[in-house]
């Protein structure tokens, strides 16, 4: 996935892969072959656009077969029909060939666009925010369908999205971009658990980012004075750093716990999220803090309502020293 906010360059990168934008520096290699000078219609890629770009005057089958009919030399009619039928069966629309596009729902139209893209058997399938127009429930269903389709076809999918949850749930590798630059490339686990800098930590999931000073030996001293253990880092002693800790890595307690560093903070908001409760807190020195508490643990926090003072517990090694942006 190419992930990032609007205007960061992810769609431009995708369009360069497709051949719709010219490359001014560097190379684009597909399966080891430099395609920088190859026109779009000769590259082994197909693209699913955000608005699907289906032809309303054609049937579903005619839309899917369109790319096959543009090939030269021409394919025989029986082969076109056979490959079109296989593509529609792959996206579970085998009986919908005679229908018109305007008779299909949003999710069905997306599957038509996918069938039209895979019928040419590309080496790479490019997806430009294909689920942006779908509602939340249908979007979740289509994410699973795309994952299953990718495993079935065994070809590379490149997805452009600004939705971090979509990227985390669907990707083998994520390229996080910002202001036309690559901030970090890695697996979803690497970007979430080991963000390279403050930008990555703030964009992927949620994070409490706190100023601290390195003591040494995996220990930092927060600006509020508490010494806490963090993940190992090459940062030198006395260096001023920023430490990131995920809201789910913190715990809440009605009072301090022996042997565990804690921060006394005031609850400013308590947000019910179903399986979790999100607590927003205010600390007199560190400022705003976020803590995610599972529903099962909520019962251990009597009186944890807005305005109450609680203790935020920091487990050993839970934080991470961030690098430079």
CSV table of C-alpha atoms in Angstrom, one decimal:
chain,number,residue,atom,x,y,z
A,1,UNK,CA,0.0,0.0,0.0
A,2,UNK,CA,0.9,3.6,-0.6
A,3,UNK,CA,-0.4,5.3,2.5
A,4,UNK,CA,-0.5,9.0,3.4
A,5,UNK,CA,-2.6,12.1,3.7
A,6,UNK,CA,-4.1,13.9,0.7
A,7,UNK,CA,-1.4,15.6,-1.5
A,8,UNK,CA,1.5,13.5,-0.2
A,9,UNK,CA,2.3,12.0,-3.7
A,10,UNK,CA,0.8,8.5,-3.4
A,11,UNK,CA,-1.5,8.7,-6.4
A,12,UNK,CA,1.3,10.3,-8.4
A,13,UNK,CA,3.5,7.4,-7.6
A,14,UNK,CA,0.7,5.0,-8.7
A,15,UNK,CA,0.2,6.9,-12.0
A,16,UNK,CA,3.9,6.7,-12.7
A,17,UNK,CA,3.7,2.9,-12.3
A,18,UNK,CA,0.7,2.9,-14.7
A,19,UNK,CA,2.5,5.1,-17.2
A,20,UNK,CA,0.1,8.1,-16.9
A,21,UNK,CA,2.8,10.3,-15.5
A,22,UNK,CA,6.4,10.7,-16.8
A,23,UNK,CA,9.4,9.9,-14.6
A,24,UNK,CA,12.0,12.7,-14.2
A,25,UNK,CA,14.5,10.7,-12.1
A,26,UNK,CA,15.1,7.1,-11.3
A,27,UNK,CA,13.7,3.9,-12.8
A,28,UNK,CA,10.5,1.8,-12.7
A,29,UNK,CA,11.2,-1.9,-12.9
A,30,UNK,CA,8.4,-4.4,-13.2
A,31,UNK,CA,9.5,-8.0,-12.9
A,32,UNK,CA,13.1,-6.8,-13.5
A,33,UNK,CA,12.3,-4.9,-16.7
A,34,UNK,CA,12.7,-1.1,-16.9
A,35,UNK,CA,9.3,0.2,-18.2
A,36,UNK,CA,10.1,3.9,-17.8
A,37,UNK,CA,9.9,4.5,-21.6
A,38,UNK,CA,7.1,2.0,-22.2
A,39,UNK,CA,3.7,3.6,-22.9
A,40,UNK,CA,0.8,2.9,-20.5
A,41,UNK,CA,-1.1,0.6,-22.9
A,42,UNK,CA,2.0,-1.7,-23.3
A,43,UNK,CA,2.8,-2.1,-19.6
A,44,UNK,CA,1.8,-5.3,-17.8
A,45,UNK,CA,-0.4,-3.4,-15.4
A,46,UNK,CA,-4.1,-2.7,-15.1
A,47,UNK,CA,-5.7,-0.1,-12.9
A,48,UNK,CA,-9.0,0.1,-10.9
A,49,UNK,CA,-9.9,3.8,-10.5
A,50,UNK,CA,-11.6,5.4,-7.6
A,51,UNK,CA,-14.8,6.1,-9.6
A,52,UNK,CA,-14.5,2.7,-11.4
A,53,UNK,CA,-14.7,4.4,-14.8
A,54,UNK,CA,-17.2,1.8,-16.2
A,55,UNK,CA,-19.0,2.3,-19.5
A,56,UNK,CA,-22.7,2.9,-18.7
A,57,UNK,CA,-23.8,2.1,-22.3
A,58,UNK,CA,-22.3,-1.4,-22.1
A,59,UNK,CA,-23.4,-4.5,-20.3
A,60,UNK,CA,-21.3,-6.0,-17.4
A,61,UNK,CA,-19.8,-8.6,-19.8
A,62,UNK,CA,-19.0,-6.0,-22.4
A,63,UNK,CA,-17.3,-3.8,-19.8
A,64,UNK,CA,-15.1,-6.8,-18.7
A,65,UNK,CA,-14.3,-7.8,-22.3
A,66,UNK,CA,-13.4,-4.3,-23.4
A,67,UNK,CA,-9.7,-4.7,-22.8
A,68,UNK,CA,-9.5,-8.1,-24.6
A,69,UNK,CA,-11.2,-6.6,-27.7
A,70,UNK,CA,-8.5,-3.9,-27.9
A,71,UNK,CA,-5.7,-6.4,-28.3
A,72,UNK,CA,-3.9,-6.8,-31.5
A,73,UNK,CA,-3.9,-9.2,-33.2
A,74,UNK,CA,-7.5,-9.7,-32.3
A,75,UNK,CA,-8.6,-12.6,-30.1
A,76,UNK,CA,-11.1,-15.0,-31.4
A,77,UNK,CA,-14.7,-14.4,-30.1
A,78,UNK,CA,-14.9,-17.7,-28.2
A,79,UNK,CA,-11.7,-16.9,-26.3
A,80,UNK,CA,-12.9,-13.5,-25.3
A,81,UNK,CA,-16.2,-15.0,-24.1
A,82,UNK,CA,-14.4,-17.7,-22.1
A,83,UNK,CA,-12.0,-15.4,-20.4
A,84,UNK,CA,-14.7,-12.9,-19.6
A,85,UNK,CA,-16.8,-15.6,-18.0
A,86,UNK,CA,-13.9,-16.8,-15.9
A,87,UNK,CA,-13.2,-13.2,-14.7
A,88,UNK,CA,-16.8,-12.7,-13.7
A,89,UNK,CA,-16.8,-16.1,-11.9
A,90,UNK,CA,-13.7,-15.0,-10.0
A,91,UNK,CA,-15.4,-12.0,-8.6
A,92,UNK,CA,-18.7,-13.9,-8.0
A,93,UNK,CA,-20.7,-12.2,-10.7
A,94,UNK,CA,-21.0,-15.1,-13.1
A,95,UNK,CA,-24.8,-14.6,-13.6
A,96,UNK,CA,-24.6,-10.8,-14.1
A,97,UNK,CA,-23.0,-10.6,-17.5
A,98,UNK,CA,-26.2,-9.3,-19.4
A,99,UNK,CA,-27.0,-6.6,-16.8
A,100,UNK,CA,-26.4,-2.9,-17.4
A,101,UNK,CA,-24.0,-1.0,-15.1
A,102,UNK,CA,-26.7,1.2,-13.7
A,103,UNK,CA,-28.5,-1.9,-12.5
A,104,UNK,CA,-25.6,-2.9,-10.2
A,105,UNK,CA,-25.0,-1.7,-6.6
A,106,UNK,CA,-21.8,0.1,-5.6
A,107,UNK,CA,-20.1,-3.1,-4.3
A,108,UNK,CA,-21.1,-5.0,-7.5
A,109,UNK,CA,-19.7,-2.2,-9.7
A,110,UNK,CA,-16.4,-2.4,-7.9
A,111,UNK,CA,-16.3,-6.1,-8.6
A,112,UNK,CA,-17.0,-5.4,-12.3
A,113,UNK,CA,-14.1,-3.0,-12.3
A,114,UNK,CA,-11.9,-5.7,-10.7
A,115,UNK,CA,-13.0,-8.3,-13.3
A,116,UNK,CA,-12.2,-5.9,-16.1
A,117,UNK,CA,-8.8,-5.3,-14.6
A,118,UNK,CA,-7.8,-9.0,-14.0
A,119,UNK,CA,-9.2,-10.3,-17.3
A,120,UNK,CA,-6.0,-9.2,-19.1
A,121,UNK,CA,-3.9,-11.1,-16.5
A,122,UNK,CA,-1.6,-8.2,-15.5
A,123,UNK,CA,1.6,-8.6,-13.5
A,124,UNK,CA,0.5,-5.8,-11.2
A,125,UNK,CA,-3.0,-4.6,-10.3
A,126,UNK,CA,-3.1,-0.9,-9.3
A,127,UNK,CA,-6.0,0.2,-7.0
A,128,UNK,CA,-6.5,3.9,-6.5
A,129,UNK,CA,-8.7,4.2,-3.3
A,130,UNK,CA,-11.2,1.7,-4.8
A,131,UNK,CA,-13.3,1.6,-1.6
A,132,UNK,CA,-13.6,5.3,-0.8
A,133,UNK,CA,-17.2,5.5,-2.1
A,134,UNK,CA,-18.4,2.4,-0.1
A,135,UNK,CA,-20.1,2.5,3.3
A,136,UNK,CA,-18.2,1.1,6.3
A,137,UNK,CA,-19.8,-2.3,6.3
A,138,UNK,CA,-19.4,-2.9,2.6
A,139,UNK,CA,-15.9,-1.5,2.7
A,140,UNK,CA,-14.9,-4.1,5.3
A,141,UNK,CA,-16.5,-6.9,3.2
A,142,UNK,CA,-14.7,-5.8,0.1
A,143,UNK,CA,-11.3,-5.7,2.0
A,144,UNK,CA,-11.7,-9.4,2.7
A,145,UNK,CA,-12.8,-10.1,-0.9
A,146,UNK,CA,-9.7,-8.3,-2.2
A,147,UNK,CA,-7.4,-10.2,0.1
A,148,UNK,CA,-9.0,-13.5,-1.0
A,149,UNK,CA,-8.8,-12.4,-4.7
A,150,UNK,CA,-5.1,-11.5,-4.4
A,151,UNK,CA,-4.3,-14.9,-2.9
A,152,UNK,CA,-6.3,-16.7,-5.6
A,153,UNK,CA,-4.7,-14.8,-8.5
A,154,UNK,CA,-1.2,-14.7,-7.0
A,155,UNK,CA,-0.3,-11.3,-8.6
A,156,UNK,CA,0.9,-8.1,-6.9
A,157,UNK,CA,-1.7,-5.6,-5.8
A,158,UNK,CA,-0.6,-2.0,-5.2
A,159,UNK,CA,-3.2,-0.1,-3.2
A,160,UNK,CA,-3.4,3.7,-2.7
A,161,UNK,CA,-5.3,4.7,0.5
A,162,UNK,CA,-5.4,7.4,3.1
A,163,UNK,CA,-7.1,5.0,5.6
A,164,UNK,CA,-4.5,3.6,8.0
A,165,UNK,CA,-6.8,0.8,9.2
A,166,UNK,CA,-7.3,-0.3,5.6
A,167,UNK,CA,-3.5,-0.3,5.0
A,168,UNK,CA,-2.8,-2.2,8.2
A,169,UNK,CA,-5.4,-4.9,7.6
A,170,UNK,CA,-4.7,-5.5,3.9
A,171,UNK,CA,-1.0,-5.0,3.3
A,172,UNK,CA,2.1,-7.2,3.3
A,173,UNK,CA,4.2,-4.0,3.0
A,174,UNK,CA,3.3,-0.3,3.5
A,175,UNK,CA,5.0,2.7,2.0
A,176,UNK,CA,4.1,5.6,4.2
A,177,UNK,CA,4.5,9.0,2.4
A,178,UNK,CA,4.5,12.6,3.5
A,179,UNK,CA,5.0,15.8,1.5
A,180,UNK,CA,6.3,13.9,-1.6
A,181,UNK,CA,8.8,11.8,0.4
A,182,UNK,CA,8.9,8.2,1.7
A,183,UNK,CA,8.7,8.3,5.5
A,184,UNK,CA,9.1,4.6,6.1
A,185,UNK,CA,8.6,1.3,4.3
A,186,UNK,CA,7.9,-1.9,6.2
A,187,UNK,CA,5.4,-4.5,7.3
A,188,UNK,CA,2.3,-3.3,9.2
A,189,UNK,CA,3.9,-4.6,12.4
A,190,UNK,CA,7.1,-2.8,11.8
A,191,UNK,CA,5.4,0.6,11.2
A,192,UNK,CA,3.1,0.2,14.2
A,193,UNK,CA,5.6,-1.2,16.7
A,194,UNK,CA,8.8,0.5,15.5
A,195,UNK,CA,7.9,3.8,13.8
A,196,UNK,CA,10.9,5.6,12.5
A,197,UNK,CA,10.0,9.1,13.6
A,198,UNK,CA,7.2,11.3,15.1
A,199,UNK,CA,5.4,11.5,11.8
A,200,UNK,CA,5.1,7.8,11.4
A,201,UNK,CA,4.1,7.3,15.0
A,202,UNK,CA,1.4,9.9,14.8
A,203,UNK,CA,0.0,8.7,11.4
A,204,UNK,CA,-0.1,4.9,12.1
A,205,UNK,CA,-2.5,4.4,14.9
A,206,UNK,CA,-2.5,6.6,17.9
A,207,UNK,CA,0.4,7.5,20.1
A,208,UNK,CA,1.3,9.5,23.2
A,209,UNK,CA,4.4,11.4,22.3
A,210,UNK,CA,6.2,12.7,25.3
A,211,UNK,CA,9.5,14.7,25.8
A,212,UNK,CA,12.2,13.0,27.8
A,213,UNK,CA,15.9,12.9,28.5
A,214,UNK,CA,18.0,9.7,28.1
A,215,UNK,CA,19.4,8.4,31.4
A,216,UNK,CA,21.0,5.3,29.8
A,217,UNK,CA,20.6,1.6,29.9
A,218,UNK,CA,17.1,1.8,28.3
A,219,UNK,CA,15.9,4.3,30.8
A,220,UNK,CA,14.6,7.8,30.1
A,221,UNK,CA,13.4,10.6,32.4
A,222,UNK,CA,10.1,12.1,31.4
A,223,UNK,CA,9.7,15.9,31.5
A,224,UNK,CA,7.5,15.4,34.6
A,225,UNK,CA,10.5,13.7,36.4
A,226,UNK,CA,9.5,10.0,36.3
A,227,UNK,CA,12.1,7.5,35.2
A,228,UNK,CA,10.7,4.8,32.9
A,229,UNK,CA,12.1,1.9,30.9
A,230,UNK,CA,11.8,2.0,27.1
A,231,UNK,CA,12.9,-0.2,24.2
A,232,UNK,CA,16.6,-0.2,23.6
A,233,UNK,CA,17.9,2.7,21.6
A,234,UNK,CA,21.3,4.1,20.5
A,235,UNK,CA,20.5,7.5,21.8
A,236,UNK,CA,23.3,8.9,24.0
A,237,UNK,CA,22.9,9.7,27.7
A,238,UNK,CA,21.6,13.2,28.4
A,239,UNK,CA,20.1,13.4,24.9
A,240,UNK,CA,16.8,15.1,24.6
A,241,UNK,CA,14.4,12.8,22.8
A,242,UNK,CA,10.7,12.1,22.2
A,243,UNK,CA,9.2,8.9,23.5
A,244,UNK,CA,6.1,7.3,21.9
A,245,UNK,CA,3.8,5.0,23.7
A,246,UNK,CA,0.6,3.5,22.4
A,247,UNK,CA,-2.6,4.1,24.3
A,248,UNK,CA,-3.2,0.4,24.7
A,249,UNK,CA,0.2,-0.1,26.2
A,250,UNK,CA,-0.7,2.1,29.2
A,251,UNK,CA,-2.9,0.9,32.1
A,252,UNK,CA,-5.1,2.8,34.6
A,253,UNK,CA,-5.3,2.3,38.3
A,254,UNK,CA,-7.2,4.0,41.1
A,255,UNK,CA,-3.9,4.5,42.9
A,256,UNK,CA,-0.1,3.9,42.5
A,257,UNK,CA,1.2,0.4,42.2
A,258,UNK,CA,4.5,-0.7,43.9
A,259,UNK,CA,7.3,-1.2,41.4
A,260,UNK,CA,5.5,0.4,38.5
A,261,UNK,CA,6.1,4.0,37.4
A,262,UNK,CA,2.8,5.9,37.4
A,263,UNK,CA,1.6,9.4,36.4
A,264,UNK,CA,-1.3,11.0,38.3
A,265,UNK,CA,-3.7,12.6,35.7
A,266,UNK,CA,-7.3,13.9,35.6
A,267,UNK,CA,-9.9,12.3,33.3
A,268,UNK,CA,-11.2,14.8,30.8
A,269,UNK,CA,-13.2,12.5,28.5
A,270,UNK,CA,-14.5,8.9,28.7
A,271,UNK,CA,-15.4,7.6,25.3
A,272,UNK,CA,-17.3,4.2,24.9
A,273,UNK,CA,-16.0,2.3,21.8
A,274,UNK,CA,-17.7,-1.1,22.3
A,275,UNK,CA,-14.8,-3.4,23.1
A,276,UNK,CA,-12.7,-0.6,24.5
A,277,UNK,CA,-13.1,2.5,26.6
A,278,UNK,CA,-10.9,5.4,25.5
A,279,UNK,CA,-9.9,7.7,28.4
A,280,UNK,CA,-8.5,11.2,27.6
A,281,UNK,CA,-6.5,12.6,30.5
A,282,UNK,CA,-4.7,15.8,31.4
A,283,UNK,CA,-1.4,15.8,33.1
A,284,UNK,CA,-0.1,19.1,34.6
A,285,UNK,CA,3.3,18.8,32.9
A,286,UNK,CA,3.0,16.3,30.0
A,287,UNK,CA,-0.4,17.6,28.8
A,288,UNK,CA,-2.9,15.4,27.1
A,289,UNK,CA,-2.7,11.6,27.4
A,290,UNK,CA,-4.7,8.8,25.8
A,291,UNK,CA,-5.3,5.4,27.4
A,292,UNK,CA,-7.3,2.5,25.9
A,293,UNK,CA,-8.8,0.2,28.5
A,294,UNK,CA,-10.5,-3.1,27.5
A,295,UNK,CA,-14.1,-3.6,28.7
A,296,UNK,CA,-13.0,-6.4,31.0
A,297,UNK,CA,-10.6,-4.1,32.9
A,298,UNK,CA,-13.1,-1.3,33.2
A,299,UNK,CA,-14.7,-2.9,36.3
A,300,UNK,CA,-11.4,-2.6,38.1
A,301,UNK,CA,-11.6,1.2,37.9
A,302,UNK,CA,-14.3,2.3,40.4
A,303,UNK,CA,-15.2,5.9,40.1
A,304,UNK,CA,-13.2,6.4,36.8
A,305,UNK,CA,-15.5,9.2,35.6
A,306,UNK,CA,-14.8,12.6,34.1
A,307,UNK,CA,-13.1,14.8,36.6
A,308,UNK,CA,-11.6,11.9,38.7
A,309,UNK,CA,-7.9,11.6,39.3
A,310,UNK,CA,-6.4,8.2,38.3
A,311,UNK,CA,-2.9,6.8,37.9
A,312,UNK,CA,-1.5,6.0,34.5
A,313,UNK,CA,0.8,2.9,34.8
A,314,UNK,CA,3.8,2.5,32.5
A,315,UNK,CA,5.0,-1.1,32.0
A,316,UNK,CA,8.7,-1.9,31.5
A,317,UNK,CA,9.9,-1.4,27.9
A,318,UNK,CA,6.5,-0.1,26.7
A,319,UNK,CA,7.8,3.1,25.2
A,320,UNK,CA,10.0,3.8,22.1
A,321,UNK,CA,12.5,6.6,21.5
A,322,UNK,CA,11.7,8.2,18.2
A,323,UNK,CA,14.2,9.2,15.5
A,324,UNK,CA,14.4,12.5,13.7
A,325,UNK,CA,11.7,13.4,11.2
